Amino acid sequence: MIFKVYYQPSKKVNPKRENTEVLYLDTDSEVNARLLVESNTEYNVEFIEGLDEATLAYEKESPNFKLTEF
């Protein structure tokens, strides 16, 4: 399943909505998505959303869509 991970680039700075970024991961669970991001980056994970087929098709239309691999 593809997960959309909302995160702040740094854990040392107060989170601000304007700084929220996203990445996409292909993994089997939300728990694994969080573990992958937290063990491979210094990002502050805010929210993880599983994407259904319709939402995934919409997200793929964005020029910023790219699956992240660790």
mmCIF file with all atom_site columns, C-alpha atoms in Angstrom:
data_model
loop_
_atom_site.group_PDB
_atom_site.id
_atom_site.type_symbol
_atom_site.label_atom_id
_atom_site.label_alt_id
_atom_site.label_comp_id
_atom_site.label_asym_id
_atom_site.label_entity_id
_atom_site.label_seq_id
_atom_site.pdbx_PDB_ins_code
_atom_site.Cartn_x
_atom_site.Cartn_y
_atom_site.Cartn_z
_atom_site.occupancy
_atom_site.B_iso_or_equiv
_atom_site.pdbx_formal_charge
_atom_site.auth_seq_id
_atom_site.auth_comp_id
_atom_site.auth_asym_id
_atom_site.auth_atom_id
_atom_site.pdbx_PDB_model_num
ATOM 1  C CA . MET A 1 1  ? 0.000  0.000  0.000   1.00 0.00 ? 1  MET A CA 1
ATOM 2  C CA . ILE A 1 2  ? 1.145  3.556  -0.648  1.00 0.00 ? 2  ILE A CA 1
ATOM 3  C CA . PHE A 1 3  ? 1.298  5.877  2.354   1.00 0.00 ? 3  PHE A CA 1
ATOM 4  C CA . LYS A 1 4  ? 1.497  9.665  2.312   1.00 0.00 ? 4  LYS A CA 1
ATOM 5  C CA . VAL A 1 5  ? 3.688  10.864 5.172   1.00 0.00 ? 5  VAL A CA 1
ATOM 6  C CA . TYR A 1 6  ? 3.339  14.466 6.347   1.00 0.00 ? 6  TYR A CA 1
ATOM 7  C CA . TYR A 1 7  ? 6.440  15.689 8.151   1.00 0.00 ? 7  TYR A CA 1
ATOM 8  C CA . GLN A 1 8  ? 8.463  18.647 9.379   1.00 0.00 ? 8  GLN A CA 1
ATOM 9  C CA . PRO A 1 9  ? 12.063 18.689 8.112   1.00 0.00 ? 9  PRO A CA 1
ATOM 10 C CA . SER A 1 10 ? 13.534 19.113 11.599  1.00 0.00 ? 10 SER A CA 1
ATOM 11 C CA . LYS A 1 11 ? 12.694 17.943 15.102  1.00 0.00 ? 11 LYS A CA 1
ATOM 12 C CA . LYS A 1 12 ? 14.600 20.906 16.555  1.00 0.00 ? 12 LYS A CA 1
ATOM 13 C CA . VAL A 1 13 ? 12.297 23.637 15.222  1.00 0.00 ? 13 VAL A CA 1
ATOM 14 C CA . ASN A 1 14 ? 8.716  24.250 16.348  1.00 0.00 ? 14 ASN A CA 1
ATOM 15 C CA . PRO A 1 15 ? 6.329  22.708 13.808  1.00 0.00 ? 15 PRO A CA 1
ATOM 16 C CA . LYS A 1 16 ? 4.560  25.176 11.542  1.00 0.00 ? 16 LYS A CA 1
ATOM 17 C CA . ARG A 1 17 ? 1.900  24.241 9.046   1.00 0.00 ? 17 ARG A CA 1
ATOM 18 C CA . GLU A 1 18 ? 3.705  26.247 6.366   1.00 0.00 ? 18 GLU A CA 1
ATOM 19 C CA . ASN A 1 19 ? 6.759  23.983 6.704   1.00 0.00 ? 19 ASN A CA 1
ATOM 20 C CA . THR A 1 20 ? 4.897  20.692 6.368   1.00 0.00 ? 20 THR A CA 1
ATOM 21 C CA . GLU A 1 21 ? 6.232  18.526 3.560   1.00 0.00 ? 21 GLU A CA 1
ATOM 22 C CA . VAL A 1 22 ? 5.162  15.119 2.244   1.00 0.00 ? 22 VAL A CA 1
ATOM 23 C CA . LEU A 1 23 ? 6.744  11.953 0.973   1.00 0.00 ? 23 LEU A CA 1
ATOM 24 C CA . TYR A 1 24 ? 5.246  8.748  -0.354  1.00 0.00 ? 24 TYR A CA 1
ATOM 25 C CA . LEU A 1 25 ? 6.211  5.248  0.762   1.00 0.00 ? 25 LEU A CA 1
ATOM 26 C CA . ASP A 1 26 ? 5.249  1.824  -0.504  1.00 0.00 ? 26 ASP A CA 1
ATOM 27 C CA . THR A 1 27 ? 5.110  -0.461 2.528   1.00 0.00 ? 27 THR A CA 1
ATOM 28 C CA . ASP A 1 28 ? 2.729  -2.906 4.177   1.00 0.00 ? 28 ASP A CA 1
ATOM 29 C CA . SER A 1 29 ? 1.600  -0.856 7.187   1.00 0.00 ? 29 SER A CA 1
ATOM 30 C CA . GLU A 1 30 ? 1.448  2.579  8.771   1.00 0.00 ? 30 GLU A CA 1
ATOM 31 C CA . VAL A 1 31 ? 3.711  1.343  11.554  1.00 0.00 ? 31 VAL A CA 1
ATOM 32 C CA . ASN A 1 32 ? 6.394  0.306  9.055   1.00 0.00 ? 32 ASN A CA 1
ATOM 33 C CA . ALA A 1 33 ? 6.070  3.636  7.252   1.00 0.00 ? 33 ALA A CA 1
ATOM 34 C CA . ARG A 1 34 ? 6.732  5.489  10.513  1.00 0.00 ? 34 ARG A CA 1
ATOM 35 C CA . LEU A 1 35 ? 9.671  3.222  11.380  1.00 0.00 ? 35 LEU A CA 1
ATOM 36 C CA . LEU A 1 36 ? 11.238 3.729  7.946   1.00 0.00 ? 36 LEU A CA 1
ATOM 37 C CA . VAL A 1 37 ? 11.022 7.510  8.143   1.00 0.00 ? 37 VAL A CA 1
ATOM 38 C CA . GLU A 1 38 ? 12.157 7.778  11.759  1.00 0.00 ? 38 GLU A CA 1
ATOM 39 C CA . SER A 1 39 ? 15.104 5.401  11.349  1.00 0.00 ? 39 SER A CA 1
ATOM 40 C CA . ASN A 1 40 ? 16.374 6.950  8.094   1.00 0.00 ? 40 ASN A CA 1
ATOM 41 C CA . THR A 1 41 ? 15.789 10.686 8.605   1.00 0.00 ? 41 THR A CA 1
ATOM 42 C CA . GLU A 1 42 ? 15.690 13.451 11.195  1.00 0.00 ? 42 GLU A CA 1
ATOM 43 C CA . TYR A 1 43 ? 12.120 14.329 10.166  1.00 0.00 ? 43 TYR A CA 1
ATOM 44 C CA . ASN A 1 44 ? 9.348  14.985 12.663  1.00 0.00 ? 44 ASN A CA 1
ATOM 45 C CA . VAL A 1 45 ? 6.457  12.828 11.406  1.00 0.00 ? 45 VAL A CA 1
ATOM 46 C CA . GLU A 1 46 ? 3.105  14.570 11.832  1.00 0.00 ? 46 GLU A CA 1
ATOM 47 C CA . PHE A 1 47 ? 0.625  12.254 10.163  1.00 0.00 ? 47 PHE A CA 1
ATOM 48 C CA . ILE A 1 48 ? 0.559  9.156  7.964   1.00 0.00 ? 48 ILE A CA 1
ATOM 49 C CA . GLU A 1 49 ? -2.299 8.529  5.563   1.00 0.00 ? 49 GLU A CA 1
ATOM 50 C CA . GLY A 1 50 ? -2.983 5.339  3.613   1.00 0.00 ? 50 GLY A CA 1
ATOM 51 C CA . LEU A 1 51 ? -4.007 6.138  0.046   1.00 0.00 ? 51 LEU A CA 1
ATOM 52 C CA . ASP A 1 52 ? -6.888 4.291  -1.616  1.00 0.00 ? 52 ASP A CA 1
ATOM 53 C CA . GLU A 1 53 ? -6.863 3.743  -5.396  1.00 0.00 ? 53 GLU A CA 1
ATOM 54 C CA . ALA A 1 54 ? -8.793 6.904  -6.277  1.00 0.00 ? 54 ALA A CA 1
ATOM 55 C CA . THR A 1 55 ? -6.668 9.122  -4.055  1.00 0.00 ? 55 THR A CA 1
ATOM 56 C CA . LEU A 1 56 ? -3.476 7.508  -5.314  1.00 0.00 ? 56 LEU A CA 1
ATOM 57 C CA . ALA A 1 57 ? -4.510 8.162  -8.924  1.00 0.00 ? 57 ALA A CA 1
ATOM 58 C CA . TYR A 1 58 ? -5.096 11.821 -8.032  1.00 0.00 ? 58 TYR A CA 1
ATOM 59 C CA . GLU A 1 59 ? -1.751 12.120 -6.222  1.00 0.00 ? 59 GLU A CA 1
ATOM 60 C CA . LYS A 1 60 ? 0.093  10.594 -9.205  1.00 0.00 ? 60 LYS A CA 1
ATOM 61 C CA . GLU A 1 61 ? -1.093 13.522 -11.346 1.00 0.00 ? 61 GLU A CA 1
ATOM 62 C CA . SER A 1 62 ? 0.992  15.901 -9.211  1.00 0.00 ? 62 SER A CA 1
ATOM 63 C CA . PRO A 1 63 ? 4.465  16.737 -10.559 1.00 0.00 ? 63 PRO A CA 1
ATOM 64 C CA . ASN A 1 64 ? 5.760  16.320 -6.975  1.00 0.00 ? 64 ASN A CA 1
ATOM 65 C CA . PHE A 1 65 ? 4.683  12.667 -6.693  1.00 0.00 ? 65 PHE A CA 1
ATOM 66 C CA . LYS A 1 66 ? 7.666  10.372 -6.228  1.00 0.00 ? 66 LYS A CA 1
ATOM 67 C CA . LEU A 1 67 ? 7.969  7.204  -4.172  1.00 0.00 ? 67 LEU A CA 1
ATOM 68 C CA . THR A 1 68 ? 10.722 7.463  -1.576  1.00 0.00 ? 68 THR A CA 1
ATOM 69 C CA . GLU A 1 69 ? 12.985 4.476  -1.061  1.00 0.00 ? 69 GLU A CA 1
ATOM 70 C CA . PHE A 1 70 ? 15.270 3.971  1.930   1.00 0.00 ? 70 PHE A CA 1
#
